[in-house]
CSV table of C-alpha atoms in Angstrom, one decimal:
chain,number,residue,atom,x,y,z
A,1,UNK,CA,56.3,6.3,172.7
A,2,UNK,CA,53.1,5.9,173.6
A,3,UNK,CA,52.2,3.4,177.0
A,4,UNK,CA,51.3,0.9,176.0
A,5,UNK,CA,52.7,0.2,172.8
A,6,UNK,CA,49.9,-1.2,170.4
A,7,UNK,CA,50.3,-3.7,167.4
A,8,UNK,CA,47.7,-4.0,165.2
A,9,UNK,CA,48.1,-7.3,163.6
A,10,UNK,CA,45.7,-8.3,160.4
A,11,UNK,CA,44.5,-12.0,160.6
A,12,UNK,CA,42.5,-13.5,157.4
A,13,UNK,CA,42.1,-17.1,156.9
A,14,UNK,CA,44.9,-19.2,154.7
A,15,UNK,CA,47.6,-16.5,156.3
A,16,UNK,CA,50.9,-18.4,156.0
A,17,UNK,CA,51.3,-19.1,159.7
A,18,UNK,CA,55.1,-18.5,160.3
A,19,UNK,CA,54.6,-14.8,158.6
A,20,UNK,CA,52.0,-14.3,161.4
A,21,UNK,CA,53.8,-16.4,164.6
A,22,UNK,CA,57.8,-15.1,163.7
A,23,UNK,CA,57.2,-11.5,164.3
A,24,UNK,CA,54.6,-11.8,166.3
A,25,UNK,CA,57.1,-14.2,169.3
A,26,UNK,CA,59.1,-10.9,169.0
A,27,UNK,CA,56.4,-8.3,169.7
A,28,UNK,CA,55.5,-10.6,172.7
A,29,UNK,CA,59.1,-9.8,174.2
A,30,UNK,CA,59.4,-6.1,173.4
A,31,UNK,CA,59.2,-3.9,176.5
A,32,UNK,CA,55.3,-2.6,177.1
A,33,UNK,CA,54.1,-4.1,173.7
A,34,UNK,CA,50.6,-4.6,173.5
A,35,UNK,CA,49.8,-7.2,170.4
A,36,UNK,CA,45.9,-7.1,169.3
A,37,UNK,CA,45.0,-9.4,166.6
A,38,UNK,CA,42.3,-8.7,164.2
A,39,UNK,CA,39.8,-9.8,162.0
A,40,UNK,CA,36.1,-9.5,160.7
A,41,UNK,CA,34.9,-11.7,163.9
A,42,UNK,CA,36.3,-13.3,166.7
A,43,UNK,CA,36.3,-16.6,166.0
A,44,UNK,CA,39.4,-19.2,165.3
A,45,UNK,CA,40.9,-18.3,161.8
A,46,UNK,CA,42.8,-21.2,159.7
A,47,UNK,CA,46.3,-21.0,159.0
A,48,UNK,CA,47.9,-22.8,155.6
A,49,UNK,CA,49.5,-24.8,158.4
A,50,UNK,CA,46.4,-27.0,159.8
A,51,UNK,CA,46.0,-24.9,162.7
A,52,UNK,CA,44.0,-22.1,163.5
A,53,UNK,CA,44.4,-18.6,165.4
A,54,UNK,CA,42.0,-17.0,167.4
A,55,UNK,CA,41.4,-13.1,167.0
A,56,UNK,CA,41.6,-10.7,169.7
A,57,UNK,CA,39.5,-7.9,168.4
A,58,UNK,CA,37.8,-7.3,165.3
A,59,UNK,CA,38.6,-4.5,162.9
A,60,UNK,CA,35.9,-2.4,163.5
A,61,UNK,CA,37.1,-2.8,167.2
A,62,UNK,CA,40.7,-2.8,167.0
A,63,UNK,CA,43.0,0.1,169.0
A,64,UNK,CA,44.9,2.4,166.7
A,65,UNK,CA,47.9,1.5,166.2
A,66,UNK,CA,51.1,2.4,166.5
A,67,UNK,CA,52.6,-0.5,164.7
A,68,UNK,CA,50.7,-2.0,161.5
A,69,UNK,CA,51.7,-5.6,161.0
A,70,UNK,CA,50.0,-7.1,157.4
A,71,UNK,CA,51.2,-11.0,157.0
A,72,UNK,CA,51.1,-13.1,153.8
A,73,UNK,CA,49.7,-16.1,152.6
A,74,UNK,CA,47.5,-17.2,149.7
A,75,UNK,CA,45.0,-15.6,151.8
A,76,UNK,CA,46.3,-11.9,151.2
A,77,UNK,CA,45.1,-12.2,147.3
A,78,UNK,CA,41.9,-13.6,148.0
A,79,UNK,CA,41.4,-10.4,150.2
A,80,UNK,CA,42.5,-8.1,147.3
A,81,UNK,CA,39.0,-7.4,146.5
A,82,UNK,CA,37.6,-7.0,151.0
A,83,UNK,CA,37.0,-3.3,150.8
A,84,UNK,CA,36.0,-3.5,154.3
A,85,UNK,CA,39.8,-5.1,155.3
A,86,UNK,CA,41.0,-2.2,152.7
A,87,UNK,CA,39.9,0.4,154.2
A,88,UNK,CA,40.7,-0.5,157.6
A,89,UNK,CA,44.7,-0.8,156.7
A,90,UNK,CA,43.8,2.7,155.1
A,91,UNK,CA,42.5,4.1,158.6
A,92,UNK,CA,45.2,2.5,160.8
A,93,UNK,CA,47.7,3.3,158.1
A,94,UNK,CA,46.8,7.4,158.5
A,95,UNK,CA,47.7,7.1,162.5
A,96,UNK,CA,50.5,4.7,162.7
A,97,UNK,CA,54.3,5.1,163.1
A,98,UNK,CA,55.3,2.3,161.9
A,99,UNK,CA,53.6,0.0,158.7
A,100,UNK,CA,54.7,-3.2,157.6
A,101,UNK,CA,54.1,-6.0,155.9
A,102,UNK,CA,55.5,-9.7,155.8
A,103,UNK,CA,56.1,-11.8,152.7
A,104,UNK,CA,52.8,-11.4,150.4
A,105,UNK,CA,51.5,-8.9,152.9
A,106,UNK,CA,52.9,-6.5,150.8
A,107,UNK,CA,50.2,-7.1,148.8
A,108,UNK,CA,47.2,-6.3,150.9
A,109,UNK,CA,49.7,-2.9,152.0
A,110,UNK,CA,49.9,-2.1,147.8
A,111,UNK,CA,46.3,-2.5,147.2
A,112,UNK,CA,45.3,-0.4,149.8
A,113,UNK,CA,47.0,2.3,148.0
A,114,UNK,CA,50.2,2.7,151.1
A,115,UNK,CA,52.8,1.2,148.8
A,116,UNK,CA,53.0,3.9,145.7
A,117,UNK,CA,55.8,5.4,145.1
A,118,UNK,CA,57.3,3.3,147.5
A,119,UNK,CA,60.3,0.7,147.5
A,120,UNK,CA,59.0,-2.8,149.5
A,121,UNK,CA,60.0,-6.3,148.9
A,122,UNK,CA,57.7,-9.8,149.4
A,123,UNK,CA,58.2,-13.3,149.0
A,124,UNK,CA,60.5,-13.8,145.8
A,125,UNK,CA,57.9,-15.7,143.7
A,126,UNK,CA,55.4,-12.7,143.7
A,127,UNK,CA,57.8,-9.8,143.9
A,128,UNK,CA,57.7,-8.8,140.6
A,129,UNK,CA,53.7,-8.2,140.7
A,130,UNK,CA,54.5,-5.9,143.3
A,131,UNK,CA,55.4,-3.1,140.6
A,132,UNK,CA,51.8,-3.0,139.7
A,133,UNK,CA,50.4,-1.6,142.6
A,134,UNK,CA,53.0,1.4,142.1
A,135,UNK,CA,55.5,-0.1,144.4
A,136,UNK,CA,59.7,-0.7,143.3
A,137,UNK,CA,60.6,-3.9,144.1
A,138,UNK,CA,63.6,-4.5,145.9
A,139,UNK,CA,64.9,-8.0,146.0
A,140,UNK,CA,66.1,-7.5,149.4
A,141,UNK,CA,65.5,-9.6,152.6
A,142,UNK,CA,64.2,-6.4,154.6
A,143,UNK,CA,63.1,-3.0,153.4
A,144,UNK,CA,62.6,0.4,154.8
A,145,UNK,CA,60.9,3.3,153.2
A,146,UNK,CA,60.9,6.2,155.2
A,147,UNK,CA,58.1,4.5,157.9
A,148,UNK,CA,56.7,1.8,156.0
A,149,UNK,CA,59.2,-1.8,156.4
A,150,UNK,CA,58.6,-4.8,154.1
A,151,UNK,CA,59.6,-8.1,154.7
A,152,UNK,CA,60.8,-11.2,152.1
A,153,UNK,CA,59.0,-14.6,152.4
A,154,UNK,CA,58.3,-16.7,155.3
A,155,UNK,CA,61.2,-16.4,157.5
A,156,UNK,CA,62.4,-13.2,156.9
A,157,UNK,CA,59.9,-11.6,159.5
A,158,UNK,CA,61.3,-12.6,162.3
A,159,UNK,CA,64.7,-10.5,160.5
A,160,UNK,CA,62.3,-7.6,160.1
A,161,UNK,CA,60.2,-8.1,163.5
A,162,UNK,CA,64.3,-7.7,165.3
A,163,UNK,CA,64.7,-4.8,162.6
A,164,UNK,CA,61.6,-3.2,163.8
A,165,UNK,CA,62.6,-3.8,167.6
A,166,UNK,CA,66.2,-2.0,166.8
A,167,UNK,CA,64.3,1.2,165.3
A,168,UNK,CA,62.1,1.7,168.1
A,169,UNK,CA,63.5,0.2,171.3
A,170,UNK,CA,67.6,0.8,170.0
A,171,UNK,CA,70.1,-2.2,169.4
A,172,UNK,CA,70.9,-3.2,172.6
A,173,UNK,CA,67.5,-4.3,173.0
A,174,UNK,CA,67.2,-6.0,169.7
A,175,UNK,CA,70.4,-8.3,169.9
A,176,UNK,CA,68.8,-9.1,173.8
A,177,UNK,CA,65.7,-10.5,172.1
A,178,UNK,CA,67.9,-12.2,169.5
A,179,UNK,CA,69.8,-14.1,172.0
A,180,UNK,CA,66.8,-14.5,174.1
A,181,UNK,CA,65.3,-16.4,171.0
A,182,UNK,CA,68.1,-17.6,170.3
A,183,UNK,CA,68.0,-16.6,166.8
A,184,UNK,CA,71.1,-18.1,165.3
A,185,UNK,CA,70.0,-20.2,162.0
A,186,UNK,CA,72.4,-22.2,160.9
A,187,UNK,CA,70.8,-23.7,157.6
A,188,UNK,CA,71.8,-27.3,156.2
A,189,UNK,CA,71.9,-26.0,152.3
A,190,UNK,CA,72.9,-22.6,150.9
A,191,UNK,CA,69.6,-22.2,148.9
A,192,UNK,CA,67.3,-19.8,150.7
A,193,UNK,CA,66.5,-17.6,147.8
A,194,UNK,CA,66.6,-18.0,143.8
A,195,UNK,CA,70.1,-16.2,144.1
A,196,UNK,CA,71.7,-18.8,146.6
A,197,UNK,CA,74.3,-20.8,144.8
A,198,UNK,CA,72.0,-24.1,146.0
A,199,UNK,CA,68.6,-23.1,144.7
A,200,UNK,CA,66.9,-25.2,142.1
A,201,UNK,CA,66.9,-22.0,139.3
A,202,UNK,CA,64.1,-24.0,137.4
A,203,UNK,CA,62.4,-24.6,139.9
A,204,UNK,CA,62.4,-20.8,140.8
A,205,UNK,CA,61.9,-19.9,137.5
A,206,UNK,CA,58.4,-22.3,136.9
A,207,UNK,CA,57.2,-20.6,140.5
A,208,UNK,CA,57.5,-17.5,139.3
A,209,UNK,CA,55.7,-18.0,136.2
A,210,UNK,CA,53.0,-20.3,137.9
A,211,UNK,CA,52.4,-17.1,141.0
A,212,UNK,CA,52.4,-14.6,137.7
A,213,UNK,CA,49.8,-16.9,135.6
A,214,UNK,CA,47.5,-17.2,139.5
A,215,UNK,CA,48.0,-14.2,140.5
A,216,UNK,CA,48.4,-11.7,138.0
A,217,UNK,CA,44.7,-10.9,137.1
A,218,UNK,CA,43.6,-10.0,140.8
A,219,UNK,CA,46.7,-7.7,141.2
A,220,UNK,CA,45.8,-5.9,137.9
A,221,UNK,CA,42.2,-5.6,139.4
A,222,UNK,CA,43.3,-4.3,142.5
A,223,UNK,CA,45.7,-1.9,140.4
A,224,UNK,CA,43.1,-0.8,138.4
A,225,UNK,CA,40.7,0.3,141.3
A,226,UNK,CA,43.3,2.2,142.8
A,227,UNK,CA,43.6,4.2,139.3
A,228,UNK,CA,39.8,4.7,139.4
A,229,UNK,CA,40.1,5.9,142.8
C-alpha cells in the first residue's frame, strides 16, 4: 500500500450529496487515507441538497490515485457528454487499484468506457440503462468486478465505502469503523428497494419509466461514442 493512501474523489455540480458525504465520512477514518476532491476549478460546487462542497484540487491537478471514487446525482448525466471529466476517469482509471462508483456514478464509470464487459449496479431507477454502456446489471446492493466496486442508490455507499475498507485494510478494521460510526440502521418501514415487501411497486414502476423516458437518449449518445471510439 502506498503511504499515503490517495482517494481521488470526482465532484460535479447537482452530485446527490449523501453519495458524495457517506463514503467519503469513511475514507476520513481509514488508517493513512488521504481524500482529494476534484473538479474543473476550485470553487464551491452545489449539491442537490442546498449546500455546496468545496474542491480540493482540480482534475488536471489531482494525485493519481489509488482509489477512484465516481458519485451520482442528476449531475452524472449532464456530464455524459464532459470529454475533459471523461478522460480524466480514463487516466486515473489506468493507475488505480481500486475504481468505484456510487449510485448513478456508474454512469460517468460506463461512459468512460471502464464498465464493458463488466457486472456493476446503480440506483434501481436507472439500472437497467446501465446495460447500454456494455455493463450487466446486477440488482445487488454492492458489486465487485474483479477491481472495479459499484454501489446501489444513495445509501448504499456507505455499505460499499465499509466494503472497500474490508478489502484493503482487512475486517477487523472495517467492523471498527462501523461501530465507530455507529452504523446500525434500523429503518421504520421495510421498503428500501422496489423488491421490499413495503415499496410502492407503482410508484417504482412510473420512476423507472420516467429515468428511461429522461435519460435514455444521453446514455445512447454516450454508448454510441464509445462504439465510434
Amino acid at each position: 500500500m502506498s503511504d499515503p493512501f490517495r482517494i481521488v474523489a470526482l465532484l460535479f455540480p447537482h452530485v446527490t450529496q449523501l453519495d458524495f458525504t457517506g463514503p467519503a465520512q469513511v475514507f476520513s477514518k481509514m488508517p493513512g487515507a488521504e481524500l482529494h476532491v476534484a473538479w474543473h476549478r476550485e470553487e464551491p460546487v452545489p449539491t442537490d441538497a442546498g449546500f455546496s462542497i468545496l474542491p480540493t484540487t482540480t482534475l488536471e491537478a489531482a494525485p493519481q490515485a489509488d482509489v477512484l471514487f465516481v458519485p451520482g446525482g442528476r449531475g452524472a448525466f449532464e456530464l455524459l457528454e464532459d470529454e475533459v471529466m471523461l478522460d480524466f476517469l480514463r487516466r486515473q482509471a489506468a493507475e488505480a487499484r481500486w475504481i468505484t462508483g456510487v449510485c448513478t456514478g456508474s454512469f460517468l464509470l460506463g461512459a468512460a468506457g471502464l464498465l464493458r464487459g463488466r457486472r456493476a449496479t446503480s440506483h434501481w431507477g436507472s439500472l437497467h440503462l446501465l446495460e447500454r454502456l456494455g455493463a450487466t446489471p446486477v440488482a445487488e446492493r454492492v458489486v465487485r468486478d474483479d477491481h472495479v466496486i459499484t454501489a446501489a442508490g444513495v445509501s448504499a455507499g456507505i455499505d460499499f465505502a465499509l466494503r472497500l475498507t474490508a478489502e484493503i485494510y482487512g475486517d477487523d478494521v472495517a467492523k471498527r469503523l462501523q461501530l465507530q460510526l455507529e452504523y446500525d440502521p434500523e429503518p421504520p418501514f421495510d421498503a428500501g428497494a422496489p423488491s421490499r415487501p413495503d415499496a410502492d411497486d407503482e410508484l417504482a414502476n412510473a420512476q423507472i419509466a420516467s429515468m428511461t423516458e429522461l435519460r435514455g437518449d444521453v446514455v445512447d449518445r454516450a454508448a454510441a461514442r464509445l462504439d465510434a471510439g
